[in-house]
Coordinates of C-alpha atoms and ligand atoms in Angstrom, one line a residue:
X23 CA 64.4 238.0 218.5
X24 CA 62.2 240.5 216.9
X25 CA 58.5 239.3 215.9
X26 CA 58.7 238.8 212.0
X27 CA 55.8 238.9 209.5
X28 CA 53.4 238.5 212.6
X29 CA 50.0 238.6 210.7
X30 CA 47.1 238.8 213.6
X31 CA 44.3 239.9 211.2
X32 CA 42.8 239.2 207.8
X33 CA 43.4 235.4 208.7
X34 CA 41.8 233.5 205.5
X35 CA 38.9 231.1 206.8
X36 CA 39.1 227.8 206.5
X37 CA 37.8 225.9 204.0
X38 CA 38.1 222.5 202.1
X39 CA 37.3 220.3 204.5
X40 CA 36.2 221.9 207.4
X41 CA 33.2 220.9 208.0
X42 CA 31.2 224.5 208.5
X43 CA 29.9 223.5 211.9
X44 CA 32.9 223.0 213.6
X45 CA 33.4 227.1 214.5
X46 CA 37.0 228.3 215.6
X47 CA 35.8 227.9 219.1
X48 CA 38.1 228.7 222.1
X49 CA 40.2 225.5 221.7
X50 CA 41.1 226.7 218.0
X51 CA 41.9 229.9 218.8
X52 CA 43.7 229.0 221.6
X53 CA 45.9 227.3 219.6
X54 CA 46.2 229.6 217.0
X55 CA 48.1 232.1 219.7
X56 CA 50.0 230.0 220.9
X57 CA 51.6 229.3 217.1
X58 CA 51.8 233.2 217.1
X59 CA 54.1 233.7 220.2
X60 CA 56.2 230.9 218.9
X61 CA 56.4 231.6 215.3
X62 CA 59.1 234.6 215.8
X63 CA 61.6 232.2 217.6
X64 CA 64.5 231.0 215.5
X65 CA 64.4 227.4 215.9
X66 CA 67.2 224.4 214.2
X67 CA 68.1 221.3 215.8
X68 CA 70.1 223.0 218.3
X69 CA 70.1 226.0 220.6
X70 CA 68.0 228.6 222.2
X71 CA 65.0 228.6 219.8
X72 CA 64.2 224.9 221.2
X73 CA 64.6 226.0 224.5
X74 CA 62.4 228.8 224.2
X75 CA 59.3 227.2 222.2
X76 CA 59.6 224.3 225.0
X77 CA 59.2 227.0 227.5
X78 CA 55.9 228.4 225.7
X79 CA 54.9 224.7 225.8
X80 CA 55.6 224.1 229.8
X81 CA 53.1 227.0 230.3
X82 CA 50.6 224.8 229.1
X83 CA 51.5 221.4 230.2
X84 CA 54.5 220.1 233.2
X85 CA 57.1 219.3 230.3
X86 CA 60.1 217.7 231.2
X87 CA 62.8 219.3 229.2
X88 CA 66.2 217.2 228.0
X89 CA 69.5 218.2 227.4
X90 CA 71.3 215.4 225.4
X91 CA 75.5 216.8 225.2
X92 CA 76.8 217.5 222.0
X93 CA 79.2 214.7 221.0
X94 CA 76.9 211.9 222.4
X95 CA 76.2 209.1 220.5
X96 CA 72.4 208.1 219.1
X97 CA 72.6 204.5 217.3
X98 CA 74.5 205.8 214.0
X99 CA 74.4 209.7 214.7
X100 CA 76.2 211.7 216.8
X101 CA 74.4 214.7 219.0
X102 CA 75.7 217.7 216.2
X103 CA 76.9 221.0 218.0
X104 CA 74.7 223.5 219.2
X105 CA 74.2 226.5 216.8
X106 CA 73.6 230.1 217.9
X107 CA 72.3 232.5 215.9
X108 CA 72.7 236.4 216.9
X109 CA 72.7 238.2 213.6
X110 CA 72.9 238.1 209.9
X111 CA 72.9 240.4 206.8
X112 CA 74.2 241.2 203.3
X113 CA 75.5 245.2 203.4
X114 CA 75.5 247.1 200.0
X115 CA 78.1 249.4 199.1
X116 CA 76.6 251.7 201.0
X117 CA 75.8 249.8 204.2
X118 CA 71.9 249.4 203.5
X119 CA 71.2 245.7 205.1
X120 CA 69.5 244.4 201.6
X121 CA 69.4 240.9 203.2
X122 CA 68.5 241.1 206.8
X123 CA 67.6 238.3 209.2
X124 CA 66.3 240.3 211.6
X125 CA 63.2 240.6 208.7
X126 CA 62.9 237.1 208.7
X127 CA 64.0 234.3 210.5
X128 CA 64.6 232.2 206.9
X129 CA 66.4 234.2 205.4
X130 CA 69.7 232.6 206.7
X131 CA 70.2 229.2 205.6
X132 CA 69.5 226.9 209.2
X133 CA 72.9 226.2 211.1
X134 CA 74.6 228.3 208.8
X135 CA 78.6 228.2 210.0
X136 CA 79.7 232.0 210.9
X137 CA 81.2 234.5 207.9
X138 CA 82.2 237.6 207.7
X139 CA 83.7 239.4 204.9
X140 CA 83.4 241.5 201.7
X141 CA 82.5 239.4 198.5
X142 CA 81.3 240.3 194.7
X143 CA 77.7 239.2 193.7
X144 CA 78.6 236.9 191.5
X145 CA 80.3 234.9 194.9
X146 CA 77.7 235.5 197.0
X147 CA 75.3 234.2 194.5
X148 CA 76.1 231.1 194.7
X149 CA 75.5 230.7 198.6
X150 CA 71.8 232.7 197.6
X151 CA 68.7 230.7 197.4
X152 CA 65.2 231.4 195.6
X153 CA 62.4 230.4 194.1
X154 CA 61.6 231.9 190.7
X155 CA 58.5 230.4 190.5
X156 CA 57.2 232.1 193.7
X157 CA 58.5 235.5 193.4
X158 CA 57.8 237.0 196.6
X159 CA 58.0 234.0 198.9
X160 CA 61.4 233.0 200.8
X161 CA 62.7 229.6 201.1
X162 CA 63.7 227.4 203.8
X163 CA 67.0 225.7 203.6
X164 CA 69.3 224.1 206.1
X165 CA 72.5 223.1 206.1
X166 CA 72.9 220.5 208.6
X167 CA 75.6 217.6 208.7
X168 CA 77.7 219.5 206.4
X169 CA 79.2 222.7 207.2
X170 CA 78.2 225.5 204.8
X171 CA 76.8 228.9 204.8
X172 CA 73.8 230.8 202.9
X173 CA 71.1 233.1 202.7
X174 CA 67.4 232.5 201.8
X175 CA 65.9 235.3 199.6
X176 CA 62.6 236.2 197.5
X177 CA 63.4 235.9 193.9
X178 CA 62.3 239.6 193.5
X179 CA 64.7 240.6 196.1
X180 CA 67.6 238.5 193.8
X181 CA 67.2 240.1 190.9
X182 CA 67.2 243.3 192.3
X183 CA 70.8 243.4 193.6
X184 CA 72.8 244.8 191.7
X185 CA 76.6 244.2 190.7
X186 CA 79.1 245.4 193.5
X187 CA 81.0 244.1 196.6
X188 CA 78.7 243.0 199.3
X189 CA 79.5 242.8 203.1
X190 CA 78.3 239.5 204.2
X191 CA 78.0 238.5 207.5
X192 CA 76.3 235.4 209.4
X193 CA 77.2 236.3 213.4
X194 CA 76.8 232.5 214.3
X195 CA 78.7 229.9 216.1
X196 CA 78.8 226.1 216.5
X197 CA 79.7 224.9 220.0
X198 CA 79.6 222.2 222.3
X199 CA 76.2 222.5 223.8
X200 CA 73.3 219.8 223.9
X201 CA 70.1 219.2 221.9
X202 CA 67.4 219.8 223.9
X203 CA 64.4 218.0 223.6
X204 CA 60.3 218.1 225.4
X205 CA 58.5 214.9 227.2
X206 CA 55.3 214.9 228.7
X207 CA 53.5 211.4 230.2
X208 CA 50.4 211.3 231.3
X209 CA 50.0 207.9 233.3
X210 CA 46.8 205.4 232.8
X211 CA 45.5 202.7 234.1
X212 CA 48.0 200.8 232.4
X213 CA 51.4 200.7 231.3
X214 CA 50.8 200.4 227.9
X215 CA 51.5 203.3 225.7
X216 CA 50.3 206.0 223.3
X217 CA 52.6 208.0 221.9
X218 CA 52.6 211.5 220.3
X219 CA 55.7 213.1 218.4
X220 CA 55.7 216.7 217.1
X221 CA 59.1 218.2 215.7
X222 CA 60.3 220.9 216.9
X223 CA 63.0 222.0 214.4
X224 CA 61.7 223.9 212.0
X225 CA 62.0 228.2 212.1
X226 CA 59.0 230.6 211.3
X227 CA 56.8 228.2 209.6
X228 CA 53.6 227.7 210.7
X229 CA 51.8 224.7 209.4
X230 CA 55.0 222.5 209.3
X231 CA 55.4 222.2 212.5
X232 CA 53.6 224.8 214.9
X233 CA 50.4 223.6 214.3
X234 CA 51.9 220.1 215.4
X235 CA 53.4 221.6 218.8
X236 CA 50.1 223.5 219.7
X237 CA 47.6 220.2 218.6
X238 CA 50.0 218.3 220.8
X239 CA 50.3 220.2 223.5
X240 CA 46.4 221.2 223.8
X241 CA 45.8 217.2 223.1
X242 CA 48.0 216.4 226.4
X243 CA 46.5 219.1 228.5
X244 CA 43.2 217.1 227.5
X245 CA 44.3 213.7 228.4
X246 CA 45.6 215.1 231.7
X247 CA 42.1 215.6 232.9
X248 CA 40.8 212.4 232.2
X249 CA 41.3 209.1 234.1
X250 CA 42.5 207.1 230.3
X251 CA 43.0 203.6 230.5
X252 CA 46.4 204.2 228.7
X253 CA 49.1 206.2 229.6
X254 CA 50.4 209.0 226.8
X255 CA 53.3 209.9 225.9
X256 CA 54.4 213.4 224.0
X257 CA 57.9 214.2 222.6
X258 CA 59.0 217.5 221.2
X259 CA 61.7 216.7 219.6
X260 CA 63.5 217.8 216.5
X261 CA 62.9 216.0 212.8
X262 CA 65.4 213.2 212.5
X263 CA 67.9 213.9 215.1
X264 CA 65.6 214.1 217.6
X265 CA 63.7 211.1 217.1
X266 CA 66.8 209.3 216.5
X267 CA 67.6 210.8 220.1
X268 CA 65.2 209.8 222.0
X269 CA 64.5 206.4 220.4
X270 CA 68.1 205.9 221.6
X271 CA 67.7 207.2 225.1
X272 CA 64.3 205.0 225.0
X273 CA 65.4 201.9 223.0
X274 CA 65.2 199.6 226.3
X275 CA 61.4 200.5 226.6
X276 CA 59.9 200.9 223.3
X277 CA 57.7 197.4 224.0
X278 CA 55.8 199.2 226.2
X279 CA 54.2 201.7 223.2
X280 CA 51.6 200.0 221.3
X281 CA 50.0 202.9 219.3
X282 CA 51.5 205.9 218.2
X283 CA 51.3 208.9 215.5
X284 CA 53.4 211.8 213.9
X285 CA 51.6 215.2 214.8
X286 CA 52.2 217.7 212.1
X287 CA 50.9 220.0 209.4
X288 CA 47.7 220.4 211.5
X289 CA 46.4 223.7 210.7
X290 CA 46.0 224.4 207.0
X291 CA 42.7 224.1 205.5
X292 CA 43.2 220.9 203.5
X293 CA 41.7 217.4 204.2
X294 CA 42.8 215.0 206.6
X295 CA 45.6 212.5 205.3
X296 CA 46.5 209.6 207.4
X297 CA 49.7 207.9 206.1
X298 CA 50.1 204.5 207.5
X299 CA 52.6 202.7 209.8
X300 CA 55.0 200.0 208.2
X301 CA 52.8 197.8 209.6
X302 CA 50.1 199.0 207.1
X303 CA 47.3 196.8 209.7
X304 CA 47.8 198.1 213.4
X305 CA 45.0 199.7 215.7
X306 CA 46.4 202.8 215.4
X307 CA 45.9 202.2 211.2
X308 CA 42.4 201.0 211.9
X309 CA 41.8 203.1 214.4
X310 CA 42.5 206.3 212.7
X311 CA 40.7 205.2 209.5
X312 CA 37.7 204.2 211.7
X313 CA 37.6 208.6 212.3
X314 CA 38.2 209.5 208.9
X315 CA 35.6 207.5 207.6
X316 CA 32.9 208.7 210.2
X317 CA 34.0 212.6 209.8
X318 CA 31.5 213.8 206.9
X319 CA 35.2 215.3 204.8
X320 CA 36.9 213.5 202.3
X321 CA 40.2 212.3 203.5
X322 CA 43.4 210.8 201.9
X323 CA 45.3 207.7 203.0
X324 CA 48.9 206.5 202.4
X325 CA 50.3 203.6 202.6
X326 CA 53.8 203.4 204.3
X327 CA 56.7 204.6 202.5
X328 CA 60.3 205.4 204.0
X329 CA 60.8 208.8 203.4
X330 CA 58.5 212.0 204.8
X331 CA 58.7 212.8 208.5
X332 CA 59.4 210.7 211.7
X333 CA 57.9 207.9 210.5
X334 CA 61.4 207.2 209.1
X335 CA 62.8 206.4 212.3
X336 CA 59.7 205.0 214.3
X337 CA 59.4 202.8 211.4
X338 CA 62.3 201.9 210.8
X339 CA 62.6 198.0 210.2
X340 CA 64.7 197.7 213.8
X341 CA 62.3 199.8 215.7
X342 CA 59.2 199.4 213.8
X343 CA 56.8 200.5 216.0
X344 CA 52.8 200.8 215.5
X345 CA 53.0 205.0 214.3
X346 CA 51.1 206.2 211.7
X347 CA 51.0 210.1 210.4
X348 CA 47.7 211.5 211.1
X349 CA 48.3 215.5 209.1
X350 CA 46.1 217.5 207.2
X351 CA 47.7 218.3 203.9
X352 CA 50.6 215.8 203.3
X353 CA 54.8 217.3 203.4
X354 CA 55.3 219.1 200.0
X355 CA 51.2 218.6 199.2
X356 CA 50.8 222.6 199.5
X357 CA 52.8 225.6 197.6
X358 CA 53.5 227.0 200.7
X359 CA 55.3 224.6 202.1
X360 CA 58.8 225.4 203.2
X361 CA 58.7 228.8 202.0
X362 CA 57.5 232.2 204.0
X363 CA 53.9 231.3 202.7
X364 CA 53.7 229.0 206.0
X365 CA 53.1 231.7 208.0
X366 CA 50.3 232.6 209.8
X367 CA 47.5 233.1 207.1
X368 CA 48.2 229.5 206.3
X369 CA 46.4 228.3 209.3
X370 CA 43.0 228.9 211.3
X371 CA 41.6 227.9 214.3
X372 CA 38.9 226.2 212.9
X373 CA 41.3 224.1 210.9
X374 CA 43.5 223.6 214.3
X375 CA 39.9 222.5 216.1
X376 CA 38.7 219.7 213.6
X377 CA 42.7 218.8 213.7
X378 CA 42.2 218.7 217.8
X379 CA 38.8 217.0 217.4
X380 CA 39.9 214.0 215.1
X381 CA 43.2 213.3 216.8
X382 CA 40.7 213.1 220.1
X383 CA 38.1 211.1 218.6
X384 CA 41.0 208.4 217.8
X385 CA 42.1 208.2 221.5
X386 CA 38.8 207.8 222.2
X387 CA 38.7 204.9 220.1
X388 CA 42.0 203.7 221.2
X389 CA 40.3 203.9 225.1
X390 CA 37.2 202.2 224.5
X391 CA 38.6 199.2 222.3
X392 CA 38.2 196.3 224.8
X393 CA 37.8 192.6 224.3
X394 CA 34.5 190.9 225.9
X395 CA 33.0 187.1 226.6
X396 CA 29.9 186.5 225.9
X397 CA 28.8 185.2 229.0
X398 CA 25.4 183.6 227.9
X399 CA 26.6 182.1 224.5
X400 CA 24.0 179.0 224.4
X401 CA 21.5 180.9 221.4
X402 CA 20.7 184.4 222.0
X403 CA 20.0 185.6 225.5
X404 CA 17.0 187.5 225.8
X405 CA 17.5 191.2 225.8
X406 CA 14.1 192.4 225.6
X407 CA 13.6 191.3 229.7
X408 CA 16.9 193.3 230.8
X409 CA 15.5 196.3 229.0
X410 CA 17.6 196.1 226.0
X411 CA 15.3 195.6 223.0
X412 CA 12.7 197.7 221.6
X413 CA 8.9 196.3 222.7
X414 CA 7.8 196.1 219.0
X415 CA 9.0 196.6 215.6
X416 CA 10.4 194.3 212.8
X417 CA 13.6 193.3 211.1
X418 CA 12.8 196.2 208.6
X419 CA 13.6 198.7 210.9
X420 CA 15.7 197.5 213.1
X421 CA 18.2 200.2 214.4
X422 CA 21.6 200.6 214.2
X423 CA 21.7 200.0 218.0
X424 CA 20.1 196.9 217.9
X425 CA 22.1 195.4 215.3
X426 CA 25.3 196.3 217.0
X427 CA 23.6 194.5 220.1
X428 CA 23.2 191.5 218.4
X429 CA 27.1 191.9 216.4
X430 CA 28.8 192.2 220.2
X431 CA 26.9 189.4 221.5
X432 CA 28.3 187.2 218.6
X433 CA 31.3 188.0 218.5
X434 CA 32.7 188.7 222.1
X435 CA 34.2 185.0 222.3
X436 CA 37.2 186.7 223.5
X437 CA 38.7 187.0 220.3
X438 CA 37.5 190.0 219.0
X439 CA 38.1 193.2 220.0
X440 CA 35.4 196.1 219.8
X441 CA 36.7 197.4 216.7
X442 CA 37.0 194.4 214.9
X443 CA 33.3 193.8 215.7
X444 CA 32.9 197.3 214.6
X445 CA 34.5 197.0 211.0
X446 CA 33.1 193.4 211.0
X447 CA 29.1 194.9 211.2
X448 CA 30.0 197.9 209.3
X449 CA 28.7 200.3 211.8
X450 CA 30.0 203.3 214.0
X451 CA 32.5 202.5 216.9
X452 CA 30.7 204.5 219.5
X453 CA 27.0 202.9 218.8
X454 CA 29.2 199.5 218.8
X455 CA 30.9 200.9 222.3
X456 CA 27.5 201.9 223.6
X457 CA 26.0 198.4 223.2
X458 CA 28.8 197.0 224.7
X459 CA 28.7 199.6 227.6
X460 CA 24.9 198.1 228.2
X461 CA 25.7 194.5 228.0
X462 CA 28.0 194.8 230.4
X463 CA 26.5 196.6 232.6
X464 CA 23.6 193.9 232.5
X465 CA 26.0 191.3 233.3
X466 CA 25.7 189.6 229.8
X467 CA 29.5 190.5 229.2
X468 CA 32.9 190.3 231.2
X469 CA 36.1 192.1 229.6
X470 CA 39.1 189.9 229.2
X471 CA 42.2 192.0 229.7
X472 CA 45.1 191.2 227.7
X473 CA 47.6 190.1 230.7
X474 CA 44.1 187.7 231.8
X475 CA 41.9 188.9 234.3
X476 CA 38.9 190.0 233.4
X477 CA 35.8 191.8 235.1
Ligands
ZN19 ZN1 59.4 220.4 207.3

């Protein structure tokens, strides 16, 4: 497939809220390139364009790539056929291509069933979609789980054809082939899981959901250098099918993820918008908001409805696991949104960097959040002779440090975790961290594990 619409330059700077001092570093405009090689490739829930952005993606990090047959069963769905996609137009009277897919990858209507033969306009209209309101922008339409045909077009380039016979042809088939789908784990210290979904589905659209695939994958080439205390898990899979997929492959295991979040819309230069899991309470909820109150943007938060993007299926009441949606701007919360407008001016490194930088801050939460004893409950021990309190100075000024000192020692009775002691006290995670860190370390603490031991 030709590169379509491929802007490289004149790429609009971020703004809104990112913050100006977070430049489109390396990281950001490492990313940015990567949504660039794999914006051309046609992508739909089946078929070659999957396999091909999963290949950019196993450059970057060892992905293991699935290949679930067509015809297989996933809870109340069935694996669809795979759909390939070689060529489509619409031929004038005179053979000029006045609708060509080779333009754009949009213009044909996702999984479109083959056709080929000679219609009048007023036919063809009706398998012809626009948007009058945005006169120059395409639209992106599928037509999955129900077997159709169409052709995506700029309302400009509607009302300019003309009455007549049309050749219309979609060069397409629908075989039995498999859905192929991306996982990447990154083992911890413990078996406990984080897990990380970005869909894959989507065409030449930027925003929704390259800028998902690229956070993720840079986010798991990150993790793979540290030593975490939890291991990660990243799917690429496709909206809906693809979740329902995997959670089907993975239903015998899911006890073992205890934080999770939908990766997409990453890249546009709107605030941060965390939508929360069905839970409405769990880490990951806390967690997240935690970030989003500490980045110095305003940021939007959600609570949990069943419609949007995966969350539908992680969240759903028989699966119901602990996975928020951590985006910028929300699904349908920009014009661009599912039209050709998602391309690449849409985005910006610096917009992919703060994306990259909040979604790491919350693992780093997530890392960090242990549970403690107090090991010298009877009254206060005293800090100043282990080094751990300022010589002189009053309660006037005493620093955030010092109160978050005082707020672990209270409250590690085993109960509490860090971040409850951190919302608790009302003060950052990582000064709350960092005392613990030095308590510890002084032998005034011991972490309790949840499966008992404790050091
Ligand atoms: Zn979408």
């Amino acid at each position: 497939m030709q590169a379509k619409n491929v802007a490289t330059d004149n790429v609009k700077n971020a703004g809104g809220g990112i913050s100006p001092s977070v430049s489109a570093d390396t990281l950001g405009q490492e990313m940015f390139e990567l949504i660039a090689r794999m914006y051309p490739l046609c992508r739909s829930i089946t078929g070659a364009g999957v396999r091909e952005t999963l290949a950019i993606v196993k450059e970057h990090i060892p992905l293991e790539v699935h290949e679930v047959p067509t015809g297989t069963a996933v809870f109340d769905w069935t694996v669809p056929r795979e759909w390939t996609i070689r060529d489509a137009y619409v031929k004038d009277r005179n053979g000029v291509r006045v609708i060509d897919f080779k333009q754009h990858n949009l213009h044909v209507v996702g999984y479109s069933v083959p056709v080929h033969r000679t219609m009048p306009l007023a036919e063809l209209k009706s398998h012809l979609f626009s948007l009058p309101d945005q006169p120059d922008w395409i639209p992106y339409r599928t037509a999955y789980y129900h077997e159709s045909w169409g052709f995506c077009v700029t309302h400009n380039q509607l009302l300019g054809l003309v009455d007549g016979d049309y050749e219309v042809c979609i060069d397409a088939s629908l075989e039995a082939g498999s859905l192929t789908y991306g996982e990447y784990f990154v083992p911890g210290e413990i078996e406990d899981e984080v897990l990380f979904f970005a869909h894959t589905c989507h065409p030449s659209l930027c925003n929704d959901n390259l800028a998902g695939i690229a956070v993720a994958t840079m986010l798991a080439r990150h993790l793979r250098t540290l030593k975490s205390r939890y291991s990660y898990r990243f799917v690429f899979a496709q909206s809906t099918i693809g979740s329902i997929t995997w959670l089907s492959i993975n239903a015998a295991r899911l006890q073992r993820i205890k934080h999770g979040l939908i990766m997409a819309v990453l890249g546009d230069a709107g605030n941060m918008t965390y939508k929360k899991s069905r839970r409405g309470d769990a880490v990951i909820d806390r967690a997240v908001l935690h970030v989003l109150q500490h980045k110095r943007e305003p940021y939007s938060v959600l609570e949990f409805l069943p419609h949007g993007y995966d969350e539908r299926q992680f969240c759903s009441p028989g699966i119901n696991l602990p996975m928020g949606r951590l985006t910028r701007s929300p699904n349908g919360g920009y014009p661009e949104y599912h039209t050709s407008a998602d391309n690449l001016d849409l985005i910006s490194p610096a917009a992919l960097q703060d994306s990259f930088s909040t979604y790491t801050a919350v693992t780093e939460v997530l890392e960090r959040n242990r549970r403690y004893l107090n090991l010298n409950p009877m009254c206060e021990p005293q800090l100043g002779r282990r080094g751990l309190y300022r010589k002189t100075g009053s309660y006037k000024d005493i620093g955030a440090r010092e109160h978050a000192l005082l707020w672990v020692l209270n409250l590690s009775d085993g109960e509490h975790t860090l971040l409850d002691i951190t919302e608790r006290a009302g003060l950052r995670f990582d000064t709350v961290s960092a005392a613990a860190d030095d308590l510890h370390a002084s032998g005034l603490l011991r972490e309790i594990h949840s499966h008992g031991e404790s050091t």
